Coordinates of C-alpha atoms in Angstrom, one line a residue:
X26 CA -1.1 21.1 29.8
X27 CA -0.5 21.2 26.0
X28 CA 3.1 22.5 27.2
X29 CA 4.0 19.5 28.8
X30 CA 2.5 17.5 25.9
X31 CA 5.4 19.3 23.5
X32 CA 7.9 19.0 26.2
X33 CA 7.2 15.4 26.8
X34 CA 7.1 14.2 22.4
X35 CA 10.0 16.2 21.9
X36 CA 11.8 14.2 25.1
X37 CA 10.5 11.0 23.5
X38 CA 11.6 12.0 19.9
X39 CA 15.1 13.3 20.9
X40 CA 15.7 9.7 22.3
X41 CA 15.9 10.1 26.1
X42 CA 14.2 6.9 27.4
X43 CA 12.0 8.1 29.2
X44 CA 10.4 11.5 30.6
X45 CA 11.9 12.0 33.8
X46 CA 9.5 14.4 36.2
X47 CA 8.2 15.1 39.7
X48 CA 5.6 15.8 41.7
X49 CA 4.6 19.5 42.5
X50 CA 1.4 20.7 43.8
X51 CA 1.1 23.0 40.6
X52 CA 0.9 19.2 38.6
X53 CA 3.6 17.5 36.3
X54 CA 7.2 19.2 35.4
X55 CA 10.0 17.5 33.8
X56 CA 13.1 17.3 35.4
X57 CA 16.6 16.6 35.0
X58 CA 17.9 12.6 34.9
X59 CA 18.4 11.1 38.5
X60 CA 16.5 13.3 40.1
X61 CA 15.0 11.9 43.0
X62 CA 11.3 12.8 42.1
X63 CA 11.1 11.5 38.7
X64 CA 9.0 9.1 37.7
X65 CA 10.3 6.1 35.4
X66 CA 7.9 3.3 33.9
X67 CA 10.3 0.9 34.6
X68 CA 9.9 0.8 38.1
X69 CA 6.5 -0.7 37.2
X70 CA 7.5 -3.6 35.3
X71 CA 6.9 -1.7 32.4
X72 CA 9.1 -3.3 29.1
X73 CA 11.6 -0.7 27.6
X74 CA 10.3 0.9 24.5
X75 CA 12.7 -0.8 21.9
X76 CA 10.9 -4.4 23.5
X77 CA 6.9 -3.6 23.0
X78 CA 5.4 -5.5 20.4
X79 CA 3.9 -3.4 17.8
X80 CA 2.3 -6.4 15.6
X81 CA -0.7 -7.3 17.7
X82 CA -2.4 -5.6 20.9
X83 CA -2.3 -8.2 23.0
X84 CA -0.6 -12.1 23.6
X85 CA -1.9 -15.1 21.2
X86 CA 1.6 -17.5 21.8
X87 CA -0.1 -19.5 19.1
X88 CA -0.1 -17.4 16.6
X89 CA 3.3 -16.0 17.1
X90 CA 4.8 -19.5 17.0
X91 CA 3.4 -19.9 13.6
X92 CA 3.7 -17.3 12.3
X93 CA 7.3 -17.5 13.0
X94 CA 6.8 -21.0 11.3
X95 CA 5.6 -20.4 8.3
X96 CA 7.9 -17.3 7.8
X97 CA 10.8 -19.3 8.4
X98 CA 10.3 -22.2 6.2
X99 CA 8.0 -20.8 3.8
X100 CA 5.3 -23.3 4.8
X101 CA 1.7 -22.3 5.2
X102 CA 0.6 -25.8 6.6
X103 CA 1.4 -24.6 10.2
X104 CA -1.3 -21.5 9.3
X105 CA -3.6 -24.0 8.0
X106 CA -4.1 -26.3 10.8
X107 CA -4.5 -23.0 13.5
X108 CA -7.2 -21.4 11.5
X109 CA -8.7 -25.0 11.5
X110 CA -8.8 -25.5 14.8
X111 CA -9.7 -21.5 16.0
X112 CA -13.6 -21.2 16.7
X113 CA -14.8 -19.8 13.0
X114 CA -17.4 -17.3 15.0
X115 CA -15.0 -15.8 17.7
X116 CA -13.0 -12.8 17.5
X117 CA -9.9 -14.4 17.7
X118 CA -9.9 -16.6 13.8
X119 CA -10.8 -12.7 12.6
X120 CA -7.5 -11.7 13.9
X121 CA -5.3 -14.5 12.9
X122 CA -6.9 -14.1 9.2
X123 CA -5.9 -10.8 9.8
X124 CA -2.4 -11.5 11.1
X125 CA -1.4 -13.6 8.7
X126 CA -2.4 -11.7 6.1
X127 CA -0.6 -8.8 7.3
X128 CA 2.4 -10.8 7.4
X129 CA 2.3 -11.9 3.5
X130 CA 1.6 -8.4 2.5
X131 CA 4.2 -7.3 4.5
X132 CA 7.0 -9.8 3.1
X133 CA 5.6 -8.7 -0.6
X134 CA 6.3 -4.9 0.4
X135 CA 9.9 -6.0 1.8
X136 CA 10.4 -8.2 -1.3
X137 CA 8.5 -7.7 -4.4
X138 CA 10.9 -9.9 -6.4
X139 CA 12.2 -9.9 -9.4
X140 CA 14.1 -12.0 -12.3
X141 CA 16.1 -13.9 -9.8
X142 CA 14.1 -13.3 -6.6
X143 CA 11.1 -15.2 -5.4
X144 CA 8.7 -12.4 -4.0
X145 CA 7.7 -12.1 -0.5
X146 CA 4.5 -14.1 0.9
X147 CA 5.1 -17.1 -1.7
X148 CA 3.7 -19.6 1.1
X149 CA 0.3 -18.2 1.0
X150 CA 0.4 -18.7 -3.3
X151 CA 1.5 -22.1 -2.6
X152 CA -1.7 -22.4 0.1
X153 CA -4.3 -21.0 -2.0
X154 CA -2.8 -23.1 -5.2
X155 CA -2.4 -26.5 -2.9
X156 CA -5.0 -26.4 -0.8
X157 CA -8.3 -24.6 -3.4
X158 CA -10.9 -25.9 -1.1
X159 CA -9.3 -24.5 2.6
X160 CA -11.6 -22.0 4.1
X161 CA -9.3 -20.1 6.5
X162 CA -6.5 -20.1 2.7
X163 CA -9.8 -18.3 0.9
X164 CA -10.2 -16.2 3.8
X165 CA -6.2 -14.9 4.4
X166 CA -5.9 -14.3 0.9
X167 CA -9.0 -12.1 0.2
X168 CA -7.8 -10.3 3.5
X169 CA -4.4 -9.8 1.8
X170 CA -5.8 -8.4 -0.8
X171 CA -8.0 -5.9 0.6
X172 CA -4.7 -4.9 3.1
X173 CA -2.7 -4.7 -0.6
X174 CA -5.6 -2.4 -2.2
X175 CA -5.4 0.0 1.1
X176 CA -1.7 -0.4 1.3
X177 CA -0.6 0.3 -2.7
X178 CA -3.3 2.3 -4.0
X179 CA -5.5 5.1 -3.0
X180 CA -9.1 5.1 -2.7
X181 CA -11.1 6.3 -5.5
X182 CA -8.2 5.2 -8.4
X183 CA -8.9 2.3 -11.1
X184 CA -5.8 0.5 -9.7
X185 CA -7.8 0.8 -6.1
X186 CA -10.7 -0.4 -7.6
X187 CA -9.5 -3.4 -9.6
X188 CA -8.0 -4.7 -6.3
X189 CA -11.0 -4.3 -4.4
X190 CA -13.3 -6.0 -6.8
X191 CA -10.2 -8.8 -7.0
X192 CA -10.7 -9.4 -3.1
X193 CA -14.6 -9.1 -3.2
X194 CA -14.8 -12.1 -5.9
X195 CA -12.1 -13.7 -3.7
X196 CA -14.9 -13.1 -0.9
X197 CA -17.4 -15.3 -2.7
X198 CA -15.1 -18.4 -3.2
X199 CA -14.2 -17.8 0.5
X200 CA -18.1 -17.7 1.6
X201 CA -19.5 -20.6 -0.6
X202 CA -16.0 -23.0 0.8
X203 CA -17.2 -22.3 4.8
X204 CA -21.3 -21.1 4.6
X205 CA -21.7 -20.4 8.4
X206 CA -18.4 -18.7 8.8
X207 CA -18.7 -14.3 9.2
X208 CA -15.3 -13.8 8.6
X209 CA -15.7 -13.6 4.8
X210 CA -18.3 -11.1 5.6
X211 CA -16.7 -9.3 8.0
X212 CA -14.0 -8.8 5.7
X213 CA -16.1 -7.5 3.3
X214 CA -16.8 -4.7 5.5
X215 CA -13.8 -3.4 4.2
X216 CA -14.6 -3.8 0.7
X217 CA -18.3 -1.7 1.3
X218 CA -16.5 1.0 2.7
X219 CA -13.5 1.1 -0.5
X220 CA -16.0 0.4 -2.8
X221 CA -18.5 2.8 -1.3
X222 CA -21.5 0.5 -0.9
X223 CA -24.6 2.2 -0.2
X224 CA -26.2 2.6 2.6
X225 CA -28.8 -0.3 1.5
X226 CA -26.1 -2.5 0.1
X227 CA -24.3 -2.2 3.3
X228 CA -26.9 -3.0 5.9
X229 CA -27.4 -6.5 3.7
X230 CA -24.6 -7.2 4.0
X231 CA -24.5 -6.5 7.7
X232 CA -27.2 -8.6 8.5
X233 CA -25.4 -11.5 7.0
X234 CA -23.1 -11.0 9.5
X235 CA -25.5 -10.4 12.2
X236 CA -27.2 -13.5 11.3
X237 CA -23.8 -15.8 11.6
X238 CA -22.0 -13.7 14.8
X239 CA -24.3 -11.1 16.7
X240 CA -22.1 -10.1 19.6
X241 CA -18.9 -9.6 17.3
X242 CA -17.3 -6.8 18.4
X243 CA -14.4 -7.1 15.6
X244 CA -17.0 -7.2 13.2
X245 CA -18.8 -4.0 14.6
X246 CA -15.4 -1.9 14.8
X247 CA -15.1 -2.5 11.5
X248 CA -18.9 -1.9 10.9
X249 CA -18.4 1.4 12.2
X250 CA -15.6 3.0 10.3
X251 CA -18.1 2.9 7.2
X252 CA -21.0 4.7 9.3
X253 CA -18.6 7.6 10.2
X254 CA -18.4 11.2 9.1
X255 CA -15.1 10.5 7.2
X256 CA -16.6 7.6 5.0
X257 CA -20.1 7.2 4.1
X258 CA -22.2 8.5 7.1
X259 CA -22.0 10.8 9.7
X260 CA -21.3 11.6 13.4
X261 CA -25.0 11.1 14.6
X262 CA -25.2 7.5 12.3
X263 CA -21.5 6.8 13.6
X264 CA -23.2 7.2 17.5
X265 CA -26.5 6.2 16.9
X266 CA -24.6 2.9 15.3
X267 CA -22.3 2.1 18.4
X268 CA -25.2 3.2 21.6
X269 CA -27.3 0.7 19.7
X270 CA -24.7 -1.8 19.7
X271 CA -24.0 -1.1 23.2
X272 CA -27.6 -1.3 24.1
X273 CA -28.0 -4.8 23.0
X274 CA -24.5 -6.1 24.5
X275 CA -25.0 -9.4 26.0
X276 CA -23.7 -10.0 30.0
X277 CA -20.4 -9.8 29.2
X278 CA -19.6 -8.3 25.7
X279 CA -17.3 -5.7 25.1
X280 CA -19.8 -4.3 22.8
X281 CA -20.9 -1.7 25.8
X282 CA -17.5 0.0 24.7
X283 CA -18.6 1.1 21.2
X284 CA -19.6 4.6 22.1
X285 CA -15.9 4.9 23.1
X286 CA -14.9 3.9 19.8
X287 CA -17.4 6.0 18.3
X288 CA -16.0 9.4 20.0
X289 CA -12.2 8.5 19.2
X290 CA -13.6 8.0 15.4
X291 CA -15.0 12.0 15.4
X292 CA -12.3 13.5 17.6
X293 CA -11.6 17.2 16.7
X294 CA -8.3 17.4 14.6
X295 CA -7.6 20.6 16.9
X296 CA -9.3 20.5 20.3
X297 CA -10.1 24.0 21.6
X298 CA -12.7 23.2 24.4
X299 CA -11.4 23.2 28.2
X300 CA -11.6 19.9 29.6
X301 CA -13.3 18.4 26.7
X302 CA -11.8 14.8 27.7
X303 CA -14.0 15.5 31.3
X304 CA -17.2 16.5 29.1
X305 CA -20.5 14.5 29.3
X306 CA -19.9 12.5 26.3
X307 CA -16.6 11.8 26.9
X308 CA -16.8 10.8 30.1
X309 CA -20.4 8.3 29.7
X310 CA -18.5 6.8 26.7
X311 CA -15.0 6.4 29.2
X312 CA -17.6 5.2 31.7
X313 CA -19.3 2.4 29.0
X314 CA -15.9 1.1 28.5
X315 CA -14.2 0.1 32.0
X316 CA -18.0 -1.7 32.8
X317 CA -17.0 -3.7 29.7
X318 CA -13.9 -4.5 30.8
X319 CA -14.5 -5.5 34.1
X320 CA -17.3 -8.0 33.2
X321 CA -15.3 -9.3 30.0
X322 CA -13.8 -12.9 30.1
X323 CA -10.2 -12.1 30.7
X324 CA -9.1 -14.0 27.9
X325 CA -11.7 -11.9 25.8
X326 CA -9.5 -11.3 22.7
X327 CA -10.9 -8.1 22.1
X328 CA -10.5 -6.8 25.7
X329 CA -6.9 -5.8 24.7
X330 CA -8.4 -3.0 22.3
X331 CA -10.6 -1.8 24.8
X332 CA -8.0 -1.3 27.5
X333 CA -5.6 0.4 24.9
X334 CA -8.4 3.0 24.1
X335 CA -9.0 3.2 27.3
X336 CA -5.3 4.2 28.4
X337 CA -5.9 7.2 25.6
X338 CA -9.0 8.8 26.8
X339 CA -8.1 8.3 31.1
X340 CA -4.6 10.3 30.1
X341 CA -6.3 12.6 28.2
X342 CA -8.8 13.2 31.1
X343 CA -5.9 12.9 33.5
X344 CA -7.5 10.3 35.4
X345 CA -4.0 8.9 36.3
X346 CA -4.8 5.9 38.4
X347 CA -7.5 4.2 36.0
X348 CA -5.1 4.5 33.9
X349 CA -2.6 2.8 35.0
X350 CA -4.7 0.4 35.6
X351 CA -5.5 -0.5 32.3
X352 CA -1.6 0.2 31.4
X353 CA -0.9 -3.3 33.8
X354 CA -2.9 -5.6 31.9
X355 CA -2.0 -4.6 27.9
X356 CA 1.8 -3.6 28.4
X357 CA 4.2 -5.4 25.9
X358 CA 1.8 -5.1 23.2
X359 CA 1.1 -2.0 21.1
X360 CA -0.5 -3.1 17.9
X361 CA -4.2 -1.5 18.9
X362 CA -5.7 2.0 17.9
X363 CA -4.7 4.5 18.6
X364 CA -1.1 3.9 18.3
X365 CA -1.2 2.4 15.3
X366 CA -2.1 5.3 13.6
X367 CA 1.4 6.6 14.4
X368 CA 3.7 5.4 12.0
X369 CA 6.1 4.5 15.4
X370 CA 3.2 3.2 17.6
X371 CA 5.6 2.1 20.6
X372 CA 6.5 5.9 21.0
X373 CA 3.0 7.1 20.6
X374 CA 2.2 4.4 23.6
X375 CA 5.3 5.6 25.5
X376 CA 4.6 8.7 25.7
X377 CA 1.1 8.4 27.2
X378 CA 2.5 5.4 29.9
X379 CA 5.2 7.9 30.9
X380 CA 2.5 10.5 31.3
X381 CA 0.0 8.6 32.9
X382 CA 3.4 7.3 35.6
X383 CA 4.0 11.1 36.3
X384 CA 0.4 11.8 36.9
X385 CA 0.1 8.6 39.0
X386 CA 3.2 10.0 41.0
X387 CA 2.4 13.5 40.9
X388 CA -0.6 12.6 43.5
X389 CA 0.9 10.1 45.3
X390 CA 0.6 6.7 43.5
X391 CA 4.0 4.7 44.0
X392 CA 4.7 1.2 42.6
X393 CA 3.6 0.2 46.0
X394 CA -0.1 1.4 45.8
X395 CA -0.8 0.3 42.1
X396 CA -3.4 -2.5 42.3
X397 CA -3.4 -5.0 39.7

């Protein structure tokens, strides 16, 4: 298997659309272009890999028609009235603070002006300085500068820490301006793990959030990166963290797919176990996570991340069909762990939808037989 992996990235990376391959009882080959057998995402109704969206894992219409907005006339009153009118406890105002402050941080990188040139994300100083009193303004911009601290600094430097404690003063305007609102807390999160809260100072801080939005599963993702072996805890807090979580999902709640989240946080840099993506705890987790998403609100806006985790793990396991599966529902948009982590996440998802086609194919699947 890890042959065809190298086959198939240096396919990918050599700019051939697509792996082309057939089916053989001995499993997946590649083969040569127009080859009857091979298998091509296309013929799915997949999008070509120069159309996925890499800025958000799944649709919000809204959004991306103001975002589009305010980036084209440099007016944040369009972001203003969304965040108004977006449900301050539901996943979906976290990831529009989010998004837009990604976007300003993103225009400031592109253009961080100069004598004659007006730097990049200049709506959002005009918001904050226009419009003091605006919860969802307080929130973007302590987002944008938490995003700036990770983005221009590294963690552990003064210049790190002066941003950080910039964002978590922000944080307080942002909290006293909307009182029953998580996001400023959520946000925080970030801030405990740069900062390197301890372990007391974090779980106040967590109940804050708990106290506002229980069954947040944003807030818990981002809850878990601080309890993992890479930050300030470990792989049995990381676990113990997420099965909890999990444990006390309401009907409905994505939060049953932590444990998934939880194993793709502590996955071996070099994997030298046979069929570790079949083991026990691989497999429960896998398991955890597609009884989420099939008793999930389909316009759950945290569903998208599930499925996109999911699509990593099924490959992995070469579970092909379940795989595809989750492929039908979150193609088009890429901007979800783990391709993200890429610095090209539309390749990175690619690759694994052109593996998970040949595997479909390689036992049978045709467009035909794919349920969706």
């Amino acid at each position: 298997m890890e042959i065809i992996w190298v086959l198939i990235a240096l396919v990918m990376l050599s700019f051939v659309v697509l792996p082309l391959v057939r089916r053989r009882s001995a499993g997946i080959q590649q083969v040569t272009s127009g080859h009857p057998d091979a298998a091509d995402p296309a013929n799915y109704g997949f999008l070509r890999q120069e159309e996925l969206d890499i800025r958000m894992p799944g649709p919000d219409q809204d959004l991306l028609d103001v975002l589009d907005l305010v980036q084209r006339t440099q007016d944040h009153r369009a972001a203003a009235q969304l965040l108004q009118g977006t449900e301050a406890a539901g996943e979906r105002r976290w990831q529009r603070v989010q998004a837009f402050a990604g976007a300003a941080s993103l225009e400031l990188q592109q253009r961080p002006g100069g004598v004659s040139d007006t730097p990049g994300g200049q709506w959002l100083r005009v918001w904050r300085s226009e419009a003091p009193k605006d919860a969802g303004g307080a929130a973007v911009h302590a987002e944008f500068l938490v995003q700036q601290a990770w983005r221009t600094a590294t963690p552990g430097t003064d210049e790190f820490r002066i941003i950080m404690e910039e964002a978590r003063a922000a944080l307080g305007d942002a909290a006293l301006l909307a009182p029953g609102d998580p996001v400023p807390y959520i946000i925080e999160l970030s801030v405990a793990r740069g900062l390197g809260y301890s372990q007391q100072e974090f779980e106040q801080l967590w109940l804050k959030i708990l106290d506002r939005a229980p069954a947040h599963m944003g807030a818990h993702l981002a809850a878990l990166h601080y309890w993992c072996e890479k930050w300030h805890g470990s792989r049995e807090q990381a676990y113990a963290f997420a099965e909890a979580a999990a444990a006390r999902a309401p009907q409905g709640s994505l939060l049953a797919a932590m444990p998934l989240f939880a194993v793709f946080e502590h996955l071996p840099e070099v994997n030298l176990v046979t069929g570790f993506y079949q083991s026990e705890v691989v497999t429960r987790a896998v398991h955890g996570a597609l009884f989420a998403v099939h008793a999930a609100r389909p316009d759950d806006p945290m569903l998208a991340h599930v499925r996109h985790l999911l699509v990593f793990f099924l490959v992995r396991g070469e579970r092909w069909a379940e795989a595809m599966g989750q492929l039908v529902h979150v193609d088009g948009h890429v901007g979800a762990l783990p391709w993200t982590l890429n610095p090209d996440p539309a390749t990175d998802y690619a690759i694994y939808r052109a593996l998970a086609v040949a595997g479909y194919e390689a036992n049978g699947g045709s467009p035909a037989t794919l349920q969706r």
